[in-house]
């Protein structure tokens, strides 16, 4: 794109959406590993979460960009050779391309100072147990925490998150990079193994960059994946320390990899990545997960889309504004609706407890209801559900119900 000193809000939105892959052409057939790699190149990493109200969180970003795809595509990339993804702390627990492993070794090296309190304590207070758990994984992995616990008396102590001492030791070893996740079980438990049996030899043999080199690599990935962003968003993408990011941003600006720009209505200075493109339009009609990198940083979501969006799973029911598990609906370059969803697998239907128009008033209710109804039908099919239940509540419930009758 041509050099710009300032961007309108609409331009910034289109740049951000293009950077995240929403301007890429949809697959003409069943998505393949090539399409998976394209999405991973756009987003940089995929967040993992145990919430399974609709579908496990890591499956949804690919759906939002590719449409219905075989989830085995992602499963194989994360668990079978030639392995393309490994699990580690990126933006929270994440699936990350394996060639990023060297750039995250600084985090592994800082486990004793940066890991959560229970992990740090067990490394100090029970080093023999930690060593025993590591040796058990090396000798018999891949193993779940439950499988290891069968062979060792459970030591006492409060380690946090209702974790046993064995689980806490495993998570410390996972943070430090001494063990990694070989796969997840059907119940979403990690199967731990040593890196030599999980990661490609070329990745393990790759030199370890200095922390400063690693910060630079991760900031540049974040900048490319965001398109245009403020400094807090660049560091939030991989949860980097603020003091480390500021000089990296200054260096990238000096080298021309980032360009300072003004974005309409943004108070913070913004930075445009050199590879960012400004499409004339975005033709999206898709639901976006609460754990999608497009909406990770909620303040950025509010600035870009005029939408104050929060996940309300942990909010008491009477205090929820939009619902329990709410997904924004991306229509064109706007988030035009908020949809509370639940996959009722026993009944075989996609439940819609509530559907609301985005509060900024930008959406046309009729057009949004029609597009959203078609997306709900598509999503239900991908989830293996037979249909979509009539929406229960919300100011778009009636229009969406009517549109479901037309399109169903």
Short mmCIF file of N, CA and C in Angstrom, two decimals, residues 102-107 110 207-218 248:
data_model
loop_
_atom_site.label_atom_id
_atom_site.label_comp_id
_atom_site.label_asym_id
_atom_site.label_seq_id
_atom_site.Cartn_x
_atom_site.Cartn_y
_atom_site.Cartn_z
N UNK A 102 12.48 -21.39 18.94
CA UNK A 102 13.67 -20.68 19.44
C UNK A 102 13.35 -19.29 19.99
N UNK A 103 12.38 -18.60 19.38
CA UNK A 103 12.06 -17.24 19.81
C UNK A 103 11.32 -17.20 21.14
N UNK A 104 10.92 -18.35 21.65
CA UNK A 104 10.23 -18.39 22.95
C UNK A 104 11.08 -19.05 24.03
N UNK A 105 12.32 -19.38 23.71
CA UNK A 105 13.17 -20.02 24.71
C UNK A 105 13.54 -19.07 25.84
N UNK A 106 13.55 -17.77 25.59
CA UNK A 106 13.80 -16.82 26.68
C UNK A 106 12.74 -16.98 27.76
N UNK A 107 11.50 -17.24 27.36
CA UNK A 107 10.42 -17.41 28.34
C UNK A 107 10.62 -18.71 29.12
N UNK A 110 13.17 -18.36 31.84
CA UNK A 110 12.77 -17.53 32.97
C UNK A 110 11.68 -18.18 33.81
N UNK A 207 19.71 -22.46 16.56
CA UNK A 207 20.35 -21.67 17.63
C UNK A 207 19.32 -20.85 18.40
N UNK A 208 19.62 -20.63 19.65
CA UNK A 208 18.75 -19.83 20.51
C UNK A 208 19.10 -18.35 20.37
N UNK A 209 18.18 -17.52 19.93
CA UNK A 209 18.49 -16.09 19.80
C UNK A 209 18.60 -15.44 21.17
N UNK A 210 19.24 -14.31 21.21
CA UNK A 210 19.24 -13.53 22.45
C UNK A 210 17.81 -13.07 22.74
N UNK A 211 17.48 -12.77 24.00
CA UNK A 211 16.14 -12.26 24.27
C UNK A 211 15.78 -11.05 23.41
N UNK A 212 16.75 -10.18 23.17
CA UNK A 212 16.46 -8.99 22.35
C UNK A 212 16.10 -9.38 20.92
N UNK A 213 16.82 -10.35 20.36
CA UNK A 213 16.49 -10.83 19.01
C UNK A 213 15.12 -11.49 18.99
N UNK A 214 14.82 -12.25 20.04
CA UNK A 214 13.52 -12.92 20.11
C UNK A 214 12.39 -11.92 20.22
N UNK A 215 12.55 -10.89 21.06
CA UNK A 215 11.51 -9.86 21.18
C UNK A 215 11.25 -9.22 19.82
N UNK A 216 12.31 -8.95 19.09
CA UNK A 216 12.16 -8.32 17.78
C UNK A 216 11.34 -9.22 16.84
N UNK A 217 11.69 -10.51 16.81
CA UNK A 217 10.96 -11.43 15.94
C UNK A 217 9.47 -11.48 16.31
N UNK A 218 9.19 -11.54 17.60
CA UNK A 218 7.79 -11.67 18.04
C UNK A 218 7.01 -10.38 17.83
N UNK A 248 12.41 -2.09 20.70
CA UNK A 248 12.20 -2.86 19.47
C UNK A 248 11.34 -2.06 18.50
#
